[in-house]
Amino acid sequence: MDKPIRVLVAKPGLDGHDRGAKVIARAFRDAGMEVIYTGLRQTPEQIVETAIQEDVEVVAMSILSGAHNHLFPIVVNMLKEREADDILVVGGGVIPDDDIPGLKEAGVAEIFTPGTPTSQAIEFIKQNIKR
Amino acid sequence: MSLQERLVSGDVRALARLMTYAENDYPEATRVIKELYDKTGGAYVIGITGPPGAGKSTLTDKLTKALRARGKTVGIIAVDPTSPFTGGAILGDRIRMQDLFTDQGVFIRSMGTRGHLGGLSRATQTAVRLLDIFGKDYIFIETVGVGQSEVDIVKTADSVVMVLMPGLGDDIQAIKAGIMEIGDVFAINKADLDGADRTKIEIEMMLDLNENREWRPPISKVVAVDNSGIDDLLERIQNHRYYLESSGELVSRRLRNTKQELVSLIRDRVVEFILEESGERFSVDRLVESIASKDMDIYTAAEEILRKIKK
Ligand code: B12
Ligand SMILES: Nc1nc2c(ncn2[C@@H]2O[C@H](COP(=O)(O)OP(=O)(O)O)[C@@H](O)[C@H]2O)c(=O)[nH]1
Ligand SMILES: [Mg+2]
């Protein structure tokens, strides 16, 4: 039980759908993680500053509004600029299959869409955290 | 650059990483503090306590903004409960502090209690010291807020703000004993709701019972969500600080706290030492078995261990 994984669950952009983010936050907590939840409507700057101050190992973002192609890569790049690319970035929400390869190319490690069991995301994080 | 050099040069990532080390019991955090101990003591530490939902996080956000407007830098440590079953936690205090995230003069850290009782986590004091060395003018500590056992905060903070709200009624009666006494300043938040005046009278009555102390805690009515009454509350906190400083009480309060922390540190170390030593000269497990089988009583067993250790 010592040394829990710290993860930031964030909702970037103007998207108001927060059910999925809350489900994910609770699932991560129940898996023994420390989840920092910051609420709706976060800018990439807010997400990156929070990730750094909280020294999280994972940034987990949820988007259902369709703005994923725009917002996910911005966060990845800003983390890189701050030399915080030892943080694993994952995403989820309503994201068309066709968009997933591009997002992975941009540095999002994995995308979890509706219907995927939360245990799959938990397992992925445990296997892929970088430190 | 080493973490220590980066910390002194104002690198936020180094500060954050050292806090992680403190939480995970890696010696690097205390090693750095040992080196930089003469840089501690400059920050003023304010505890924010009170029942869950009273508005501690919202108030911390507003007080921080008021201090930032006065040119002060701020560190915030917000503690939430860790689940005893899974070891996980949802740390949600930041939801009320969103405007502060990108302010370079503010550093916020959320912490789970990780099994520690008393309203704080075991690493809170170390994290406060790191923020202090980093150069923050003010440090807020938001406690868990579970009510009955929030006593750690007095040992860590210079001023304790007790946040209450209207309609607690019987709750005030319930948390009265022992807990209400730790408030140096009272904030009745959600004064936009009915009953704030009644809550104020109830607190006044309780304070009347303790007339012989030199500092009578003032009571401030605030509406944190509307940023109303915040300057008044901040002024009362500053008055408490002025009282502590001018009466010499700040020095003796910090001395008292240092002594308590030192005692509990040695206690932890001694227990650790004894458990490590267990095996050759004596065995804790074997003594436990003797106690269970009534070959020995528990008090004699404890004395036995101490006798062996002293040799
Ligand atoms: C409920 C709902 C709402 C509710 C939201 C309530 C709330 N507080 O969340 C309300 C009614 C408010 C709403 C409003 C709107 N909605 Co709506 N809504 C839905 C709906 C039906 C279900 C979403 C949901 O809650 N699912 C349940 C949760 C648990 O699932 P989830 O979020 O998908 O999360 C799971 C996975 O995706 C994954 N996951 C999600 N995030 C993450 C993150 C990580 C890191 C990981 C690992 C996994 C993960 O794990 C979760 C659990 O399995 C969807 C349609 C759909 N079937 O998805 C539309 C949908 C999302 N809405 C849509 C739209 C258009 C809107 C509105 C713009 C409608 C309007 N014109 O007003 C508004 C916008 C609101 C706003 N401010 O953003 C569209 C979005 C279209 C798009 N992407 O291009 C959808 C897809 C409907 C559609 N087919 O058109 N909506
Ligand atoms: N009506 C009212 N609600 C408030 C006020 N301050 C905070 N709240 C709300 O009370 C709830 C709990 O606040 P929070 O700061 O999270 O409380 P904490 O648990 O003590 O940290 C939130 O929904 C706030 O928006 C206030 O002055 N008036
Ligand atoms: Mg709170």
XYZ file of C-alpha atoms and ligand atoms in Angstrom:
562
model
C 0.000 0.000 0.000
C 2.956 2.331 0.310
C 3.862 4.734 -2.472
C 0.547 5.089 -4.313
C 0.577 6.195 -7.957
C -0.402 9.872 -8.196
C -2.618 10.766 -11.135
C -4.229 13.989 -12.301
C -7.713 13.486 -13.768
C -8.433 16.570 -15.837
C -11.236 17.911 -18.043
C -9.654 20.241 -20.614
C -11.625 22.775 -22.602
C -15.226 23.912 -22.376
C -16.673 20.382 -22.325
C -19.192 19.986 -19.485
C -19.546 16.181 -19.577
C -17.974 15.133 -16.281
C -19.617 11.781 -15.536
C -16.911 9.747 -17.248
C -14.110 11.689 -15.509
C -15.754 11.070 -12.151
C -16.223 7.357 -12.868
C -12.558 7.143 -13.838
C -11.433 9.102 -10.756
C -13.311 6.737 -8.451
C -12.025 3.641 -10.252
C -8.435 4.900 -9.918
C -8.958 5.626 -6.216
C -10.388 2.151 -5.681
C -7.300 0.764 -7.402
C -5.191 2.431 -4.699
C -4.138 5.571 -6.563
C -4.080 9.145 -5.304
C -6.287 11.053 -7.705
C -6.081 14.821 -7.992
C -9.360 16.003 -9.457
C -9.504 19.637 -10.511
C -13.017 19.977 -11.920
C -14.309 21.194 -15.260
C -13.029 23.623 -17.877
C -9.282 23.460 -17.441
C -6.874 25.223 -19.753
C -3.756 23.316 -20.863
C -1.698 25.748 -18.740
C -3.717 24.888 -15.637
C -3.353 21.170 -16.303
C 0.404 21.383 -16.821
C 1.058 23.580 -13.752
C -1.052 21.263 -11.611
C 0.711 18.165 -12.912
C 4.076 19.698 -12.024
C 3.181 21.001 -8.564
C 1.451 17.749 -7.643
C 4.354 15.749 -9.158
C 1.960 13.239 -10.695
C 3.127 10.224 -12.664
C 0.070 10.311 -14.926
C -2.117 12.960 -16.557
C -5.466 11.401 -17.479
C -7.712 13.645 -19.588
C -11.342 13.174 -20.506
C -13.007 14.852 -23.490
C -16.463 14.201 -24.967
C -16.880 17.437 -26.877
C -14.799 16.604 -29.907
C -11.886 18.946 -29.087
C -9.440 16.095 -28.391
C -7.329 16.535 -31.556
C -6.699 20.121 -30.557
C -6.273 19.912 -26.775
C -4.471 16.606 -26.084
C -1.382 17.459 -28.201
C -1.128 20.935 -26.636
C -0.884 19.429 -23.164
C 1.686 16.847 -24.306
C 3.834 19.559 -25.886
C 3.618 21.898 -22.914
C 4.726 19.094 -20.602
C 7.680 18.507 -22.922
C 8.583 22.202 -22.842
C 8.608 22.081 -19.051
C 10.860 19.000 -19.158
C 8.050 17.020 -17.586
C 7.786 14.390 -20.297
C 8.448 11.694 -17.721
C 4.707 12.018 -17.072
C 2.505 9.436 -18.811
C -0.394 11.041 -20.716
C -3.583 9.054 -21.398
C -6.968 10.169 -22.657
C -10.535 8.990 -22.946
C -14.094 9.906 -23.813
C -16.049 10.055 -27.070
C -13.185 9.814 -29.560
C -13.584 8.370 -33.079
C -11.359 5.377 -33.845
C -9.921 7.216 -36.836
C -8.446 9.898 -34.574
C -6.620 7.514 -32.261
C -3.470 6.837 -34.363
C -2.875 10.577 -34.758
C -3.250 11.190 -31.046
C -0.791 8.422 -30.258
C 1.622 9.908 -32.754
C 1.266 13.208 -30.907
C 2.375 11.567 -27.662
C -0.811 10.384 -25.969
C 0.098 6.907 -24.761
C -3.378 5.377 -25.000
C -7.019 6.337 -25.597
C -9.944 4.703 -23.777
C -13.366 5.043 -25.394
C -16.895 4.285 -24.084
C -17.385 0.633 -23.253
C -13.782 -0.122 -22.274
C -13.731 -1.451 -18.701
C -11.922 0.845 -16.263
C -9.712 -2.074 -15.221
C -8.060 -1.880 -18.640
C -6.969 1.725 -18.064
C -5.727 0.882 -14.565
C -3.677 -2.026 -15.875
C -2.263 0.134 -18.688
C -1.156 2.812 -16.243
C 0.479 0.343 -13.879
C 2.405 -1.183 -16.790
C 3.444 2.081 -18.420
C 4.304 4.700 -15.796
C 7.764 6.030 -16.480
C 9.182 6.266 -12.972
C 22.201 20.784 -10.635
C 21.266 18.873 -7.519
C 17.727 18.962 -6.156
C 19.015 21.095 -3.300
C 20.485 23.711 -5.645
C 17.374 23.662 -7.788
C 15.172 24.173 -4.722
C 17.144 27.207 -3.618
C 17.101 28.639 -7.143
C 13.303 28.525 -7.149
C 12.700 25.452 -9.332
C 9.093 24.369 -8.809
C 9.714 20.851 -10.106
C 12.448 20.305 -7.514
C 10.125 21.493 -4.743
C 7.391 19.153 -5.976
C 9.755 16.189 -6.288
C 11.152 16.692 -2.780
C 7.597 16.677 -1.428
C 7.027 13.339 -3.148
C 10.195 12.017 -1.528
C 8.949 13.260 1.839
C 5.619 11.492 1.328
C 7.324 8.275 0.266
C 9.827 8.365 3.142
C 12.873 8.729 0.915
C 15.713 10.234 2.970
C 16.569 12.772 0.233
C 13.889 15.168 1.503
C 15.174 15.341 5.052
C 18.769 15.398 3.798
C 18.076 18.577 1.849
C 16.256 20.156 4.789
C 19.196 19.363 7.078
C 21.478 21.291 4.717
C 19.136 24.252 4.464
C 17.712 24.345 7.969
C 18.868 27.905 8.624
C 16.535 29.027 5.840
C 13.445 27.859 7.752
C 11.288 29.934 10.057
C 10.576 32.816 7.701
C 7.104 31.752 6.603
C 3.957 32.360 8.602
C 1.865 29.190 8.823
C -1.931 29.378 8.941
C -4.067 26.306 9.628
C -7.545 26.117 8.089
C -9.715 23.599 9.896
C -13.401 22.858 10.429
C -16.026 20.315 9.387
C -16.193 18.965 5.815
C -18.143 21.240 3.501
C -17.799 24.343 5.700
C -15.867 26.064 2.927
C -12.221 25.591 3.933
C -10.942 25.236 0.370
C -13.023 28.136 -0.941
C -11.816 30.324 1.912
C -8.190 29.316 1.377
C -8.567 30.352 -2.268
C -9.932 33.778 -1.296
C -7.431 34.424 1.503
C -4.636 33.514 -0.893
C -5.901 36.004 -3.461
C -6.074 38.710 -0.776
C -2.455 38.001 0.198
C -1.345 37.942 -3.437
C -2.957 41.377 -3.891
C -0.672 42.533 -1.082
C 2.353 41.167 -2.909
C 2.866 38.099 -0.705
C 3.754 34.629 -1.990
C 1.738 31.649 -0.784
C 2.092 27.887 -0.394
C -0.936 25.674 0.181
C -1.050 22.137 1.491
C -4.503 20.574 1.272
C -5.027 17.264 3.038
C -7.835 14.815 2.210
C -8.533 11.373 3.652
C -6.935 8.231 2.220
C -9.207 5.190 2.032
C -8.052 2.730 4.698
C -9.220 -0.135 2.497
C -7.544 0.585 -0.833
C -4.897 3.153 0.080
C -6.336 5.364 -2.659
C -7.773 8.855 -2.355
C -9.595 11.521 -4.304
C -7.930 14.833 -3.585
C -10.466 17.462 -4.621
C -9.583 20.669 -2.801
C -8.088 22.183 -5.951
C -11.557 22.377 -7.513
C -12.134 25.532 -5.421
C -8.734 27.051 -6.249
C -8.671 26.964 -10.047
C -7.693 30.623 -10.500
C -4.506 30.028 -8.530
C -3.094 27.223 -10.703
C -1.161 29.458 -13.075
C -0.143 32.108 -10.531
C 3.643 31.746 -10.257
C 3.521 33.106 -6.697
C 1.369 30.226 -5.485
C 2.262 26.558 -5.007
C -0.475 24.053 -4.174
C 0.048 20.480 -3.063
C -2.728 17.971 -2.348
C -1.940 15.193 0.092
C -3.706 12.042 1.232
C -3.544 11.207 4.939
C -2.016 7.793 4.093
C -3.142 6.247 7.357
C -2.093 9.089 9.615
C -4.677 10.218 12.164
C -5.024 13.734 13.528
C -6.123 15.649 10.435
C -2.796 15.921 8.594
C -0.467 13.509 6.818
C 2.859 12.418 8.192
C 4.732 14.390 5.543
C 2.825 17.653 6.097
C 5.413 19.155 8.444
C 8.235 18.314 6.039
C 6.286 19.798 3.134
C 5.737 22.992 5.144
C 9.475 23.208 5.754
C 10.225 22.798 2.049
C 7.799 25.623 1.187
C 9.399 27.717 3.909
C 12.903 27.135 2.483
C 11.542 27.817 -1.002
C 10.715 31.274 0.319
C 6.927 31.425 0.590
C 5.713 34.278 2.829
C 2.552 32.490 3.936
C 1.686 28.805 4.087
C -1.877 27.532 4.422
C -2.594 24.031 5.640
C -6.131 22.809 4.995
C -6.892 19.879 7.299
C -9.017 16.849 6.476
C -11.926 18.197 8.491
C -13.328 15.061 10.034
C -14.207 16.856 13.239
C -13.116 15.073 16.334
C -9.407 14.521 15.982
C -8.157 17.612 14.195
C -5.507 18.375 16.751
C -2.306 18.037 14.729
C -2.854 21.442 13.201
C -2.106 23.297 16.462
C 1.285 21.625 16.533
C 2.073 22.799 13.004
C 0.429 26.193 12.481
C 1.128 29.625 13.978
C -2.530 30.674 13.695
C -5.485 28.309 13.403
C -8.646 29.469 11.641
C -11.713 27.434 12.619
C -14.213 27.534 9.767
C -17.854 26.921 10.705
C -21.163 27.555 8.998
C -24.756 28.270 9.980
C -26.959 25.340 10.811
C -24.288 23.222 12.422
C -26.267 23.645 15.681
C -25.790 20.409 17.530
C -22.535 19.863 15.695
C -21.031 22.857 17.441
C -22.011 21.288 20.743
C -20.444 18.041 19.638
C -17.144 19.446 18.406
C -16.896 21.848 21.301
C -14.837 19.786 23.677
C -11.173 19.971 22.850
C -11.636 20.917 19.240
C -13.132 24.386 19.417
C -10.276 25.405 21.711
C -7.776 25.130 18.888
C -9.321 28.058 16.981
C -7.354 31.320 17.243
C -9.745 33.004 14.830
C -13.277 31.884 13.972
C -14.771 32.261 10.525
C -18.496 31.751 10.126
C -18.657 31.023 6.426
C -21.831 30.922 4.304
C -23.161 33.935 6.161
C -25.508 34.268 3.162
C -27.482 31.388 4.664
C -29.938 31.736 7.567
C -28.661 31.374 11.099
C -25.212 32.986 10.937
C -26.037 35.277 13.860
C -27.200 32.372 15.955
C -24.005 30.494 15.204
C -22.074 33.585 16.255
C -23.913 33.742 19.592
C -23.231 30.048 20.199
C -19.517 30.547 19.602
C -19.476 33.666 21.817
C -21.119 31.695 24.619
C -18.565 28.971 24.312
C -15.713 31.493 24.343
C -17.200 33.123 27.472
C -16.477 29.908 29.355
C -12.784 30.465 28.809
C -12.431 34.115 29.800
C -9.046 33.830 31.464
C -6.957 33.506 28.346
C -5.068 36.499 27.047
C -6.205 36.205 23.438
C -9.936 36.054 22.913
C -10.532 34.553 19.441
C -12.407 37.006 17.228
C -15.313 35.873 15.061
C -15.612 36.926 11.436
C -18.680 36.431 9.252
C -17.755 35.694 5.643
C -19.299 34.584 2.372
C -16.345 32.887 0.721
C -18.060 32.233 -2.621
C -18.773 35.973 -2.974
C -15.359 37.027 -1.666
C -17.174 39.004 1.028
C -15.689 39.607 4.481
C -12.298 38.262 3.417
C -10.321 41.432 4.184
C -11.872 41.549 7.649
C -10.943 37.919 8.289
C -7.406 38.465 7.030
C -7.053 41.470 9.322
C -8.100 39.380 12.316
C -5.558 36.725 11.407
C -2.897 39.445 11.109
C -3.970 40.761 14.531
C -3.426 37.324 16.001
C -0.002 37.246 14.409
C 0.767 40.667 15.858
C -0.414 39.524 19.290
C 1.785 36.401 19.111
C 4.808 38.381 18.001
C 4.485 41.249 20.447
C 3.715 39.048 23.463
C 6.559 36.628 22.810
C 3.945 33.891 22.462
C 5.038 33.093 18.886
C 8.474 32.078 20.101
C 7.111 29.931 22.917
C 4.443 28.398 20.679
C 7.042 27.400 18.112
C 9.309 26.081 20.893
C 6.457 23.963 22.230
C 5.740 22.618 18.770
C 9.404 21.857 18.098
C 9.606 19.919 21.333
C 6.507 17.880 20.504
C 7.804 17.136 17.023
C 11.217 16.169 18.330
C 9.698 13.858 20.927
C 7.509 12.148 18.365
C 10.441 11.849 15.945
C 12.580 10.123 18.557
C 9.644 7.951 19.520
C 9.334 6.765 15.900
C 13.076 6.198 15.614
C 13.302 4.287 18.893
C 10.447 1.998 17.934
C 12.043 1.451 14.517
C 15.373 0.705 16.177
C 13.824 -1.771 18.589
C 11.991 -3.595 15.832
C 15.205 -3.782 13.791
C 17.173 -5.085 16.790
C 14.520 -7.677 17.473
C 15.904 -11.121 16.783
C 19.310 -11.557 18.397
C 19.178 -10.394 21.990
C 15.413 -10.556 22.207
C 12.554 -11.334 19.870
C 9.427 -9.218 19.816
C 7.543 -12.052 18.142
C 8.617 -14.551 20.767
C 7.628 -12.154 23.551
C 4.226 -11.730 21.911
C 3.777 -15.491 21.948
C 4.735 -15.618 25.628
C 2.142 -12.952 26.349
C -0.503 -14.878 24.429
C 0.241 -18.092 26.276
C 0.224 -16.193 29.583
C 3.833 -17.144 30.319
C 4.505 -13.440 30.625
C 2.360 -10.318 31.006
C 2.535 -7.466 28.505
C 4.032 -4.945 30.957
C 6.885 -7.217 31.937
C 7.531 -7.894 28.251
C 7.874 -4.160 27.532
C 10.228 -3.715 30.482
C 12.224 -6.719 29.318
C 12.764 -5.162 25.886
C 13.836 -1.829 27.362
C 16.255 -3.549 29.730
C 17.871 -5.434 26.833
C 18.082 -2.263 24.716
C 19.707 -0.193 27.457
C 22.576 -2.632 27.796
C -25.040 12.376 -20.485
C -24.726 13.251 -21.682
C -24.869 14.617 -21.511
C -25.202 15.249 -20.170
C -23.893 15.408 -19.370
C -24.023 15.278 -17.866
C -22.692 15.313 -17.186
N -22.588 16.096 -16.124
O -21.744 14.652 -17.573
C -25.817 16.598 -20.637
C -27.310 16.423 -20.857
C -25.561 17.784 -19.696
C -25.153 16.756 -22.002
C -25.021 17.966 -22.642
C -24.496 18.111 -23.911
N -24.122 17.119 -24.746
Co -24.003 15.288 -24.195
N -24.021 13.451 -23.955
C -24.307 12.698 -22.917
C -24.209 11.213 -23.326
C -25.623 10.731 -23.649
C -23.606 10.271 -22.330
C -22.261 10.727 -21.721
C -22.012 10.034 -20.406
O -22.178 10.611 -19.336
N -21.654 8.745 -20.458
C -21.395 7.943 -19.295
C -19.906 8.063 -18.920
C -19.624 7.236 -17.683
O -19.165 7.565 -20.009
P -17.983 8.350 -20.726
O -17.995 9.778 -20.400
O -17.958 7.965 -22.159
O -16.711 7.744 -20.035
C -16.310 6.407 -20.172
C -15.289 6.176 -21.287
O -15.419 7.099 -22.354
C -13.977 6.284 -20.607
N -13.367 7.592 -20.374
C -13.877 8.829 -20.465
N -12.968 9.742 -20.137
C -11.833 9.093 -19.818
C -10.591 9.553 -19.434
C -9.569 8.632 -19.166
C -8.253 9.098 -18.776
C -9.833 7.238 -19.306
C -8.771 6.273 -19.005
C -11.089 6.795 -19.705
C -12.076 7.723 -19.953
O -14.236 5.698 -19.348
C -15.553 6.053 -18.920
C -16.145 4.931 -18.149
O -16.231 3.765 -18.927
C -23.328 11.312 -24.617
C -23.541 10.224 -25.657
C -22.726 8.997 -25.386
N -23.329 7.871 -25.582
O -21.551 9.076 -24.996
C -23.691 12.683 -25.150
C -22.677 13.456 -25.976
C -21.311 13.338 -25.375
N -23.172 14.827 -25.857
C -23.043 15.505 -26.957
C -23.450 16.868 -27.097
C -23.373 17.434 -28.492
C -23.903 17.609 -25.993
C -24.339 19.078 -26.030
C -23.442 20.008 -26.844
C -25.785 19.105 -26.526
C -26.342 20.496 -26.782
N -26.442 20.799 -28.035
O -26.633 21.216 -25.830
C -24.339 19.466 -24.536
C -22.980 20.112 -24.137
C -22.773 20.199 -22.645
C -21.454 20.852 -22.270
N -21.483 21.939 -21.507
O -20.398 20.410 -22.634
C -22.431 14.694 -28.079
C -20.980 15.077 -28.356
C -20.699 15.050 -29.871
C -19.246 15.091 -30.228
N -18.295 14.650 -29.441
O -18.992 15.494 -31.327
C -22.658 13.238 -27.548
C -21.572 12.246 -28.019
C -24.035 12.794 -28.071
C -24.057 12.634 -29.570
N -23.954 11.425 -30.064
O -24.208 13.601 -30.276
N -24.746 15.571 -22.480
N -23.808 29.374 0.183
C -22.476 29.337 0.290
N -21.814 28.247 -0.135
C -20.464 28.230 -0.009
C -19.746 29.322 0.540
N -18.438 29.013 0.553
C -18.332 27.772 0.024
N -19.547 27.301 -0.323
C -19.859 26.005 -0.971
O -19.721 24.965 -0.012
C -19.255 23.764 -0.641
C -18.047 23.209 0.092
O -16.972 24.127 -0.045
P -15.458 23.677 0.153
O -14.633 24.899 0.077
O -15.130 22.571 -0.758
O -15.520 23.129 1.663
P -14.439 22.268 2.502
O -14.871 20.845 2.409
O -14.544 22.770 3.896
O -13.117 22.513 1.891
C -18.987 24.131 -2.094
O -20.077 23.722 -2.875
C -18.868 25.647 -2.055
O -19.221 26.245 -3.283
C -20.487 30.474 0.965
O -19.953 31.450 1.451
N -21.843 30.405 0.825
Mg -11.658 21.146 1.087
